[in-house]
PDB file of C-alpha atoms in Angstrom:
ATOM      1  CA  MET A   1     -28.587 -18.195  63.423  1.00 39.00           C
ATOM      2  CA  SER A   2     -30.593 -20.434  61.107  1.00 42.00           C
ATOM      3  CA  ASP A   3     -29.784 -20.332  57.391  1.00 41.00           C
ATOM      4  CA  ILE A   4     -33.359 -21.190  56.427  1.00 46.00           C
ATOM      5  CA  GLU A   5     -35.423 -18.770  58.464  1.00 55.00           C
ATOM      6  CA  GLY A   6     -35.432 -16.017  55.828  1.00 70.00           C
ATOM      7  CA  PRO A   7     -35.269 -12.198  55.979  1.00 79.00           C
ATOM      8  CA  THR A   8     -38.744 -11.705  57.471  1.00 80.00           C
ATOM      9  CA  LEU A   9     -38.124 -13.837  60.534  1.00 81.00           C
ATOM     10  CA  ARG A  10     -34.616 -12.417  60.925  1.00 84.00           C
ATOM     11  CA  ARG A  11     -36.080  -8.918  60.942  1.00 86.00           C
ATOM     12  CA  ARG A  12     -38.552  -9.933  63.641  1.00 86.00           C
ATOM     13  CA  ARG A  13     -35.806 -11.566  65.709  1.00 84.00           C
ATOM     14  CA  LEU A  14     -33.676  -8.441  65.404  1.00 91.00           C
ATOM     15  CA  GLY A  15     -36.562  -6.181  66.400  1.00 90.00           C
ATOM     16  CA  ALA A  16     -37.296  -8.317  69.454  1.00 89.00           C
ATOM     17  CA  GLU A  17     -33.620  -8.265  70.521  1.00 92.00           C
ATOM     18  CA  LEU A  18     -33.346  -4.512  70.088  1.00 95.00           C
ATOM     19  CA  LYS A  19     -36.488  -4.006  72.149  1.00 93.00           C
ATOM     20  CA  ARG A  20     -35.083  -6.232  74.901  1.00 91.00           C
ATOM     21  CA  CYS A  21     -31.828  -4.253  74.935  1.00 96.00           C
ATOM     22  CA  ARG A  22     -33.670  -0.910  75.041  1.00 95.00           C
ATOM     23  CA  GLU A  23     -35.827  -2.004  77.965  1.00 95.00           C
ATOM     24  CA  ALA A  24     -32.773  -3.355  79.805  1.00 95.00           C
ATOM     25  CA  ALA A  25     -31.183   0.089  79.386  1.00 96.00           C
ATOM     26  CA  GLY A  26     -34.267   1.720  80.930  1.00 96.00           C
ATOM     27  CA  LEU A  27     -35.075   3.788  77.851  1.00 96.00           C
ATOM     28  CA  THR A  28     -38.415   4.439  76.184  1.00 95.00           C
ATOM     29  CA  GLN A  29     -38.989   4.540  72.442  1.00 95.00           C
ATOM     30  CA  GLN A  30     -39.438   8.297  72.765  1.00 95.00           C
ATOM     31  CA  ASP A  31     -36.042   8.589  74.493  1.00 96.00           C
ATOM     32  CA  VAL A  32     -34.373   6.808  71.580  1.00 96.00           C
ATOM     33  CA  SER A  33     -36.178   8.851  68.932  1.00 94.00           C
ATOM     34  CA  ARG A  34     -35.181  12.105  70.601  1.00 95.00           C
ATOM     35  CA  HIS A  35     -31.564  10.993  70.989  1.00 95.00           C
ATOM     36  CA  PHE A  36     -31.147  10.266  67.280  1.00 95.00           C
ATOM     37  CA  GLU A  37     -33.595  12.956  66.129  1.00 94.00           C
ATOM     38  CA  TRP A  38     -35.624  10.280  64.359  1.00 93.00           C
ATOM     39  CA  HIS A  39     -39.270  10.331  63.419  1.00 91.00           C
ATOM     40  CA  ALA A  40     -41.289   9.386  66.503  1.00 84.00           C
ATOM     41  CA  ALA A  41     -42.520   6.119  64.940  1.00 91.00           C
ATOM     42  CA  LYS A  42     -39.168   4.846  63.661  1.00 93.00           C
ATOM     43  CA  VAL A  43     -38.210   2.908  66.793  1.00 94.00           C
ATOM     44  CA  THR A  44     -41.638   1.295  66.920  1.00 92.00           C
ATOM     45  CA  ARG A  45     -41.343   0.245  63.284  1.00 89.00           C
ATOM     46  CA  ILE A  46     -37.881  -1.225  63.862  1.00 93.00           C
ATOM     47  CA  GLU A  47     -38.946  -3.195  66.933  1.00 92.00           C
ATOM     48  CA  THR A  48     -42.085  -4.514  65.251  1.00 86.00           C
ATOM     49  CA  ALA A  49     -40.179  -5.393  62.050  1.00 85.00           C
ATOM     50  CA  ARG A  50     -42.243  -3.018  59.931  1.00 82.00           C
ATOM     51  CA  VAL A  51     -39.075  -1.592  58.416  1.00 83.00           C
ATOM     52  CA  ALA A  52     -35.620  -2.995  57.781  1.00 82.00           C
ATOM     53  CA  VAL A  53     -32.938  -1.508  60.010  1.00 89.00           C
ATOM     54  CA  THR A  54     -29.460  -0.740  58.674  1.00 92.00           C
ATOM     55  CA  PRO A  55     -26.313  -2.270  60.201  1.00 93.00           C
ATOM     56  CA  ARG A  56     -25.169   1.258  61.125  1.00 94.00           C
ATOM     57  CA  ASP A  57     -28.411   1.941  63.003  1.00 95.00           C
ATOM     58  CA  VAL A  58     -27.993  -1.341  64.872  1.00 95.00           C
ATOM     59  CA  ARG A  59     -24.475  -0.376  65.939  1.00 95.00           C
ATOM     60  CA  ASP A  60     -25.672   3.047  67.099  1.00 96.00           C
ATOM     61  CA  LEU A  61     -28.626   1.569  68.994  1.00 96.00           C
ATOM     62  CA  LEU A  62     -26.489  -1.025  70.763  1.00 96.00           C
ATOM     63  CA  THR A  63     -24.001   1.686  71.744  1.00 96.00           C
ATOM     64  CA  LEU A  64     -26.810   3.806  73.181  1.00 96.00           C
ATOM     65  CA  TYR A  65     -28.083   0.743  75.058  1.00 96.00           C
ATOM     66  CA  ASN A  66     -24.582   0.187  76.474  1.00 95.00           C
ATOM     67  CA  VAL A  67     -24.287  -3.277  74.934  1.00 95.00           C
ATOM     68  CA  ARG A  68     -20.555  -4.043  75.038  1.00 93.00           C
ATOM     69  CA  ASP A  69     -20.421  -7.764  74.245  1.00 93.00           C
ATOM     70  CA  GLN A  70     -18.570  -7.674  70.917  1.00 92.00           C
ATOM     71  CA  GLY A  71     -19.745 -11.118  69.807  1.00 90.00           C
ATOM     72  CA  TYR A  72     -23.372 -10.173  70.424  1.00 90.00           C
ATOM     73  CA  ARG A  73     -22.951  -6.836  68.646  1.00 92.00           C
ATOM     74  CA  GLU A  74     -21.460  -8.529  65.583  1.00 91.00           C
ATOM     75  CA  ALA A  75     -24.244 -11.103  65.535  1.00 90.00           C
ATOM     76  CA  MET A  76     -26.901  -8.374  65.613  1.00 91.00           C
ATOM     77  CA  VAL A  77     -25.182  -6.400  62.841  1.00 92.00           C
ATOM     78  CA  GLU A  78     -24.988  -9.547  60.701  1.00 89.00           C
ATOM     79  CA  LEU A  79     -28.675 -10.191  61.407  1.00 87.00           C
ATOM     80  CA  ALA A  80     -29.413  -6.670  60.133  1.00 91.00           C
ATOM     81  CA  ARG A  81     -27.506  -7.384  56.922  1.00 87.00           C
ATOM     82  CA  LEU A  82     -29.283 -10.692  56.336  1.00 83.00           C
ATOM     83  CA  SER A  83     -32.694  -9.185  57.085  1.00 83.00           C
ATOM     84  CA  ARG A  84     -32.269  -6.848  54.115  1.00 82.00           C
ATOM     85  CA  GLU A  85     -31.660  -9.612  51.567  1.00 80.00           C
ATOM     86  CA  ARG A  86     -33.761  -9.703  48.438  1.00 81.00           C
ATOM     87  CA  THR A  87     -36.419 -12.457  48.415  1.00 83.00           C
ATOM     88  CA  TRP A  88     -38.461 -14.131  45.684  1.00 84.00           C
ATOM     89  CA  TRP A  89     -41.564 -12.196  46.712  1.00 84.00           C
ATOM     90  CA  THR A  90     -39.788  -8.850  46.318  1.00 82.00           C
ATOM     91  CA  ASP A  91     -40.894  -8.856  42.681  1.00 86.00           C
ATOM     92  CA  TYR A  92     -44.522  -8.991  43.844  1.00 89.00           C
ATOM     93  CA  ARG A  93     -44.406  -6.091  46.309  1.00 83.00           C
ATOM     94  CA  ASP A  94     -46.904  -4.103  44.266  1.00 86.00           C
ATOM     95  CA  ILE A  95     -49.632  -6.741  44.722  1.00 88.00           C
ATOM     96  CA  LEU A  96     -48.867  -7.954  48.246  1.00 84.00           C
ATOM     97  CA  ARG A  97     -51.095  -6.979  51.140  1.00 79.00           C
ATOM     98  CA  PRO A  98     -49.495  -4.877  53.910  1.00 71.00           C
ATOM     99  CA  GLY A  99     -47.783  -6.787  56.700  1.00 71.00           C
ATOM    100  CA  ASN A 100     -45.720  -9.282  54.672  1.00 79.00           C
ATOM    101  CA  PHE A 101     -47.828 -12.361  55.367  1.00 89.00           C
ATOM    102  CA  VAL A 102     -46.041 -14.141  52.508  1.00 90.00           C
ATOM    103  CA  GLY A 103     -42.682 -13.600  54.197  1.00 87.00           C
ATOM    104  CA  LEU A 104     -43.984 -14.998  57.475  1.00 88.00           C
ATOM    105  CA  GLU A 105     -45.513 -17.967  55.665  1.00 93.00           C
ATOM    106  CA  ALA A 106     -42.190 -18.617  53.929  1.00 89.00           C
ATOM    107  CA  ALA A 107     -40.340 -18.704  57.262  1.00 85.00           C
ATOM    108  CA  ALA A 108     -42.906 -20.560  59.391  1.00 91.00           C
ATOM    109  CA  SER A 109     -42.462 -24.193  60.369  1.00 93.00           C
ATOM    110  CA  SER A 110     -46.201 -24.722  60.772  1.00 96.00           C
ATOM    111  CA  MET A 111     -49.458 -22.892  60.167  1.00 97.00           C
ATOM    112  CA  ARG A 112     -52.953 -23.368  61.508  1.00 98.00           C
ATOM    113  CA  ALA A 113     -55.479 -21.761  59.183  1.00 97.00           C
ATOM    114  CA  TRP A 114     -59.186 -21.069  59.396  1.00 97.00           C
ATOM    115  CA  GLU A 115     -61.177 -20.235  56.265  1.00 97.00           C
ATOM    116  CA  PRO A 116     -64.926 -19.517  56.554  1.00 95.00           C
ATOM    117  CA  ILE A 117     -65.699 -18.823  52.874  1.00 94.00           C
ATOM    118  CA  LEU A 118     -62.981 -19.986  50.460  1.00 96.00           C
ATOM    119  CA  VAL A 119     -60.492 -22.799  50.040  1.00 98.00           C
ATOM    120  CA  PRO A 120     -57.178 -21.756  51.671  1.00 97.00           C
ATOM    121  CA  GLY A 121     -54.779 -20.249  49.152  1.00 96.00           C
ATOM    122  CA  LEU A 122     -52.178 -22.977  49.637  1.00 98.00           C
ATOM    123  CA  LEU A 123     -54.765 -25.592  48.623  1.00 98.00           C
ATOM    124  CA  GLN A 124     -56.395 -23.849  45.656  1.00 98.00           C
ATOM    125  CA  THR A 125     -56.194 -25.067  42.067  1.00 98.00           C
ATOM    126  CA  GLU A 126     -55.138 -22.602  39.397  1.00 98.00           C
ATOM    127  CA  ALA A 127     -58.638 -22.624  37.861  1.00 98.00           C
ATOM    128  CA  TYR A 128     -60.248 -21.923  41.244  1.00 98.00           C
ATOM    129  CA  MET A 129     -57.902 -19.046  42.048  1.00 97.00           C
ATOM    130  CA  ARG A 130     -58.357 -17.519  38.588  1.00 96.00           C
ATOM    131  CA  ALA A 131     -62.133 -17.561  39.068  1.00 96.00           C
ATOM    132  CA  LEU A 132     -61.740 -15.810  42.431  1.00 95.00           C
ATOM    133  CA  ILE A 133     -59.289 -13.192  41.220  1.00 93.00           C
ATOM    134  CA  LYS A 134     -61.324 -12.376  38.109  1.00 92.00           C
ATOM    135  CA  THR A 135     -64.442 -11.948  40.246  1.00 91.00           C
ATOM    136  CA  GLY A 136     -62.769  -9.345  42.417  1.00 83.00           C
ATOM    137  CA  ARG A 137     -60.739  -7.740  39.626  1.00 88.00           C
ATOM    138  CA  SER A 138     -62.945  -8.016  36.569  1.00 83.00           C
ATOM    139  CA  THR A 139     -61.395  -4.944  34.902  1.00 88.00           C
ATOM    140  CA  ASP A 140     -57.756  -5.977  35.435  1.00 89.00           C
ATOM    141  CA  PRO A 141     -55.678  -6.845  32.343  1.00 90.00           C
ATOM    142  CA  GLU A 142     -55.025 -10.559  31.937  1.00 91.00           C
ATOM    143  CA  HIS A 143     -51.307 -10.205  32.643  1.00 91.00           C
ATOM    144  CA  HIS A 144     -52.083  -8.631  36.029  1.00 91.00           C
ATOM    145  CA  ILE A 145     -54.248 -11.612  36.906  1.00 93.00           C
ATOM    146  CA  ASP A 146     -51.459 -13.918  35.704  1.00 95.00           C
ATOM    147  CA  ARG A 147     -49.047 -12.292  38.194  1.00 95.00           C
ATOM    148  CA  ARG A 148     -51.438 -12.801  41.088  1.00 94.00           C
ATOM    149  CA  VAL A 149     -51.912 -16.422  40.099  1.00 96.00           C
ATOM    150  CA  ALA A 150     -48.145 -16.899  39.781  1.00 96.00           C
ATOM    151  CA  LEU A 151     -47.630 -15.480  43.283  1.00 95.00           C
ATOM    152  CA  ARG A 152     -50.153 -17.871  44.813  1.00 95.00           C
ATOM    153  CA  LEU A 153     -48.808 -20.875  42.916  1.00 96.00           C
ATOM    154  CA  THR A 154     -45.285 -20.062  44.084  1.00 95.00           C
ATOM    155  CA  ARG A 155     -46.510 -19.838  47.673  1.00 95.00           C
ATOM    156  CA  GLN A 156     -47.828 -23.385  47.342  1.00 97.00           C
ATOM    157  CA  SER A 157     -44.273 -24.686  47.049  1.00 95.00           C
ATOM    158  CA  ARG A 158     -44.138 -24.428  50.867  1.00 94.00           C
ATOM    159  CA  LEU A 159     -46.107 -27.679  51.030  1.00 97.00           C
ATOM    160  CA  GLY A 160     -43.216 -29.564  49.437  1.00 94.00           C
ATOM    161  CA  GLY A 161     -39.448 -29.421  49.305  1.00 90.00           C
ATOM    162  CA  ASP A 162     -36.862 -30.159  51.984  1.00 89.00           C
ATOM    163  CA  ARG A 163     -38.615 -28.154  54.695  1.00 90.00           C
ATOM    164  CA  PRO A 164     -42.343 -28.467  54.040  1.00 96.00           C
ATOM    165  CA  LEU A 165     -44.783 -26.362  55.994  1.00 96.00           C
ATOM    166  CA  ASP A 166     -46.986 -28.327  58.398  1.00 98.00           C
ATOM    167  CA  LEU A 167     -50.454 -27.082  57.472  1.00 98.00           C
ATOM    168  CA  SER A 168     -53.534 -27.677  59.611  1.00 98.00           C
ATOM    169  CA  ALA A 169     -56.471 -26.174  57.750  1.00 98.00           C
ATOM    170  CA  ILE A 170     -59.968 -25.920  59.187  1.00 98.00           C
ATOM    171  CA  ILE A 171     -62.587 -24.844  56.666  1.00 98.00           C
ATOM    172  CA  ASP A 172     -66.259 -24.144  57.069  1.00 97.00           C
ATOM    173  CA  GLU A 173     -68.654 -26.647  55.502  1.00 97.00           C
ATOM    174  CA  SER A 174     -69.890 -23.899  53.182  1.00 96.00           C
ATOM    175  CA  VAL A 175     -66.433 -23.796  51.541  1.00 97.00           C
ATOM    176  CA  VAL A 176     -66.821 -27.228  49.961  1.00 98.00           C
ATOM    177  CA  ARG A 177     -70.458 -26.604  49.036  1.00 97.00           C
ATOM    178  CA  ARG A 178     -70.063 -23.146  47.468  1.00 96.00           C
ATOM    179  CA  VAL A 179     -69.499 -23.472  43.714  1.00 97.00           C
ATOM    180  CA  ILE A 180     -66.674 -21.221  42.523  1.00 97.00           C
ATOM    181  CA  GLY A 181     -65.922 -20.946  38.798  1.00 96.00           C
ATOM    182  CA  GLY A 182     -68.652 -23.366  37.724  1.00 97.00           C
ATOM    183  CA  GLU A 183     -69.231 -27.080  38.261  1.00 96.00           C
ATOM    184  CA  ASP A 184     -66.104 -28.287  36.433  1.00 97.00           C
ATOM    185  CA  VAL A 185     -63.765 -25.909  38.283  1.00 98.00           C
ATOM    186  CA  MET A 186     -65.312 -26.828  41.611  1.00 98.00           C
ATOM    187  CA  ARG A 187     -65.064 -30.537  40.907  1.00 98.00           C
ATOM    188  CA  GLY A 188     -61.387 -30.131  40.105  1.00 98.00           C
ATOM    189  CA  GLN A 189     -60.928 -28.175  43.323  1.00 98.00           C
ATOM    190  CA  LEU A 190     -62.587 -30.834  45.465  1.00 98.00           C
ATOM    191  CA  GLU A 191     -60.485 -33.532  43.824  1.00 98.00           C
ATOM    192  CA  HIS A 192     -57.381 -31.457  44.542  1.00 98.00           C
ATOM    193  CA  LEU A 193     -58.344 -31.147  48.222  1.00 98.00           C
ATOM    194  CA  ILE A 194     -58.576 -34.927  48.462  1.00 98.00           C
ATOM    195  CA  GLU A 195     -55.120 -35.302  46.921  1.00 98.00           C
ATOM    196  CA  ALA A 196     -53.595 -32.559  49.089  1.00 98.00           C
ATOM    197  CA  ALA A 197     -55.035 -34.226  52.180  1.00 97.00           C
ATOM    198  CA  LYS A 198     -52.835 -37.254  51.414  1.00 98.00           C
ATOM    199  CA  LEU A 199     -49.681 -35.221  52.068  1.00 97.00           C
ATOM    200  CA  PRO A 200     -48.130 -36.156  55.427  1.00 97.00           C
ATOM    201  CA  ASN A 201     -47.772 -32.492  56.379  1.00 98.00           C
ATOM    202  CA  VAL A 202     -51.387 -31.482  55.604  1.00 98.00           C
ATOM    203  CA  THR A 203     -54.318 -31.918  57.970  1.00 98.00           C
ATOM    204  CA  LEU A 204     -57.726 -30.928  56.622  1.00 98.00           C
ATOM    205  CA  GLN A 205     -60.823 -30.539  58.803  1.00 98.00           C
ATOM    206  CA  ILE A 206     -64.316 -29.340  57.962  1.00 98.00           C
ATOM    207  CA  LEU A 207     -66.280 -27.403  60.560  1.00 97.00           C
ATOM    208  CA  PRO A 208     -69.907 -28.508  60.102  1.00 96.00           C
ATOM    209  CA  PHE A 209     -72.819 -26.084  60.043  1.00 94.00           C
ATOM    210  CA  ASP A 210     -74.036 -27.249  63.452  1.00 93.00           C
ATOM    211  CA  ALA A 211     -70.711 -26.552  65.234  1.00 91.00           C
ATOM    212  CA  GLY A 212     -71.991 -23.276  66.695  1.00 85.00           C
ATOM    213  CA  GLU A 213     -70.212 -20.035  67.477  1.00 85.00           C
ATOM    214  CA  HIS A 214     -66.456 -19.515  67.788  1.00 84.00           C
ATOM    215  CA  LEU A 215     -63.878 -16.742  68.080  1.00 82.00           C
ATOM    216  CA  PHE A 216     -63.139 -16.541  64.346  1.00 85.00           C
ATOM    217  CA  LEU A 217     -66.633 -15.771  63.075  1.00 84.00           C
ATOM    218  CA  GLY A 218     -65.339 -12.415  61.815  1.00 80.00           C
ATOM    219  CA  GLY A 219     -63.192 -13.817  59.011  1.00 89.00           C
ATOM    220  CA  PRO A 220     -60.137 -15.859  58.015  1.00 94.00           C
ATOM    221  CA  ALA A 221     -57.340 -16.383  60.518  1.00 95.00           C
ATOM    222  CA  ALA A 222     -53.943 -18.015  60.622  1.00 96.00           C
ATOM    223  CA  LEU A 223     -51.519 -18.910  63.390  1.00 97.00           C
ATOM    224  CA  LEU A 224     -47.950 -18.979  62.081  1.00 95.00           C
ATOM    225  CA  GLU A 225     -45.500 -20.885  64.262  1.00 94.00           C
ATOM    226  CA  PHE A 226     -41.697 -20.881  64.219  1.00 88.00           C
ATOM    227  CA  ARG A 227     -39.978 -23.953  65.615  1.00 81.00           C
ATOM    228  CA  GLU A 228     -36.797 -22.379  66.995  1.00 69.00           C
ATOM    229  CA  THR A 229     -38.266 -18.997  67.956  1.00 71.00           C
ATOM    230  CA  THR A 230     -41.680 -19.732  69.438  1.00 66.00           C
ATOM    231  CA  HIS A 231     -41.788 -16.312  71.109  1.00 77.00           C
ATOM    232  CA  LEU A 232     -42.145 -14.879  67.588  1.00 83.00           C
ATOM    233  CA  ASP A 233     -45.287 -16.864  66.711  1.00 91.00           C
ATOM    234  CA  VAL A 234     -47.911 -14.567  65.203  1.00 91.00           C
ATOM    235  CA  VAL A 235     -51.654 -14.595  64.533  1.00 94.00           C
ATOM    236  CA  TYR A 236     -52.948 -13.097  61.300  1.00 92.00           C
ATOM    237  CA  LEU A 237     -56.561 -11.947  61.167  1.00 92.00           C
ATOM    238  CA  GLU A 238     -58.164 -10.862  57.916  1.00 87.00           C
ATOM    239  CA  GLY A 239     -61.250  -8.652  58.012  1.00 76.00           C
ATOM    240  CA  ILE A 240     -63.288  -6.154  56.029  1.00 71.00           C
ATOM    241  CA  ALA A 241     -61.762  -3.265  57.968  1.00 69.00           C
ATOM    242  CA  GLY A 242     -58.221  -4.486  57.234  1.00 75.00           C
ATOM    243  CA  ASP A 243     -55.657  -7.058  58.269  1.00 83.00           C
ATOM    244  CA  TYR A 244     -54.324  -7.378  61.807  1.00 87.00           C
ATOM    245  CA  TYR A 245     -51.268  -9.116  63.243  1.00 87.00           C
ATOM    246  CA  GLU A 246     -51.264 -10.198  66.905  1.00 89.00           C
ATOM    247  CA  GLU A 247     -47.772 -10.836  68.252  1.00 85.00           C
ATOM    248  CA  GLN A 248     -48.124 -10.601  72.038  1.00 87.00           C
ATOM    249  CA  PRO A 249     -47.301 -14.088  73.420  1.00 88.00           C
ATOM    250  CA  LYS A 250     -50.288 -14.141  75.808  1.00 93.00           C
ATOM    251  CA  GLU A 251     -52.714 -13.258  73.022  1.00 94.00           C
ATOM    252  CA  VAL A 252     -51.089 -15.706  70.619  1.00 94.00           C
ATOM    253  CA  ALA A 253     -51.536 -18.416  73.260  1.00 94.00           C
ATOM    254  CA  ARG A 254     -55.225 -17.481  73.572  1.00 95.00           C
ATOM    255  CA  TYR A 255     -55.736 -17.835  69.819  1.00 94.00           C
ATOM    256  CA  ARG A 256     -53.833 -21.129  69.839  1.00 96.00           C
ATOM    257  CA  GLN A 257     -56.302 -22.462  72.405  1.00 95.00           C
ATOM    258  CA  GLU A 258     -59.185 -21.312  70.234  1.00 94.00           C
ATOM    259  CA  PHE A 259     -57.739 -23.139  67.236  1.00 96.00           C
ATOM    260  CA  GLU A 260     -57.541 -26.268  69.383  1.00 96.00           C
ATOM    261  CA  ARG A 261     -61.166 -25.848  70.487  1.00 94.00           C
ATOM    262  CA  MET A 262     -62.271 -25.344  66.891  1.00 95.00           C
ATOM    263  CA  SER A 263     -60.333 -28.417  65.816  1.00 96.00           C
ATOM    264  CA  ALA A 264     -62.134 -30.444  68.480  1.00 96.00           C
ATOM    265  CA  LYS A 265     -65.503 -29.237  67.125  1.00 95.00           C
ATOM    266  CA  ALA A 266     -64.589 -29.966  63.502  1.00 97.00           C
ATOM    267  CA  LEU A 267     -64.827 -33.291  61.703  1.00 98.00           C
ATOM    268  CA  ASP A 268     -61.589 -35.232  61.868  1.00 98.00           C
ATOM    269  CA  HIS A 269     -59.287 -35.483  58.853  1.00 98.00           C
ATOM    270  CA  ARG A 270     -60.634 -38.783  57.512  1.00 98.00           C
ATOM    271  CA  THR A 271     -64.300 -37.830  57.985  1.00 98.00           C
ATOM    272  CA  SER A 272     -63.675 -34.483  56.314  1.00 98.00           C
ATOM    273  CA  VAL A 273     -62.154 -36.176  53.266  1.00 98.00           C
ATOM    274  CA  THR A 274     -65.103 -38.573  53.176  1.00 98.00           C
ATOM    275  CA  MET A 275     -67.529 -35.632  53.091  1.00 98.00           C
ATOM    276  CA  ILE A 276     -65.674 -34.193  50.069  1.00 98.00           C
ATOM    277  CA  GLU A 277     -65.716 -37.582  48.343  1.00 97.00           C
ATOM    278  CA  ASP A 278     -69.466 -37.837  48.942  1.00 97.00           C
ATOM    279  CA  LEU A 279     -70.006 -34.409  47.389  1.00 96.00           C
ATOM    280  CA  LEU A 280     -68.205 -35.562  44.245  1.00 95.00           C
ATOM    281  CA  VAL A 281     -70.575 -38.476  43.748  1.00 90.00           C
ATOM    282  CA  ALA A 282     -73.752 -36.663  44.799  1.00 74.00           C
TER     283      ALA A 282
END
């Protein structure tokens, strides 16, 4: 059990293990719900890591599934305890989007991101993000905006430290041409992109206007990958109708191939940086 994977990934690992044990026992989710007189959706929420499961529930589930290996049982109970630990983003629960993307981002070893309209959050300057947040929340008190900015700035720490996130960001050409926050803010943002692109764990590519159609025309997307638990890789899709998480390995593989195709269509890292540099002197 890794000490650095964090509660979110532990919860997903636990849910996957419990699902495997249930299926091995030949039981359906409905069978389990009826046995414990639980709400019909509780088992689904446990197995998909939508809720934290208690150590007692884990013991009861493993007993029902006839899992007798004491070492395995103890490991799963400990995983349940660790998955309920408090995290730094707990204090921001009131402003986080459903689905705990921040928790997944904190646990991931690498992320491939596509942004069709805006600079990816991990690469935004404070001035740029303030301009965005104020546009969407013009009536919010300043301290509310400060909290949203603080959350995003804290997320950016994933690009440094002892275990930096490997970020491959593909952005549409319109992202670097659209002025957000005025000329000075945008200039600072472009300069920041150039500096961020120098990090060994950041790859930046621009998808030019003439690249044509692709799978992600509907909105932003991210593929979050986990080095030691690749079966838990997940795709995050953001859209007007709401956010969606794809976790089925076959579908995740399909999206991974699409990211690779998009990367092949995009300008390479050096050419992308050169385009940004040219915009600064234009």
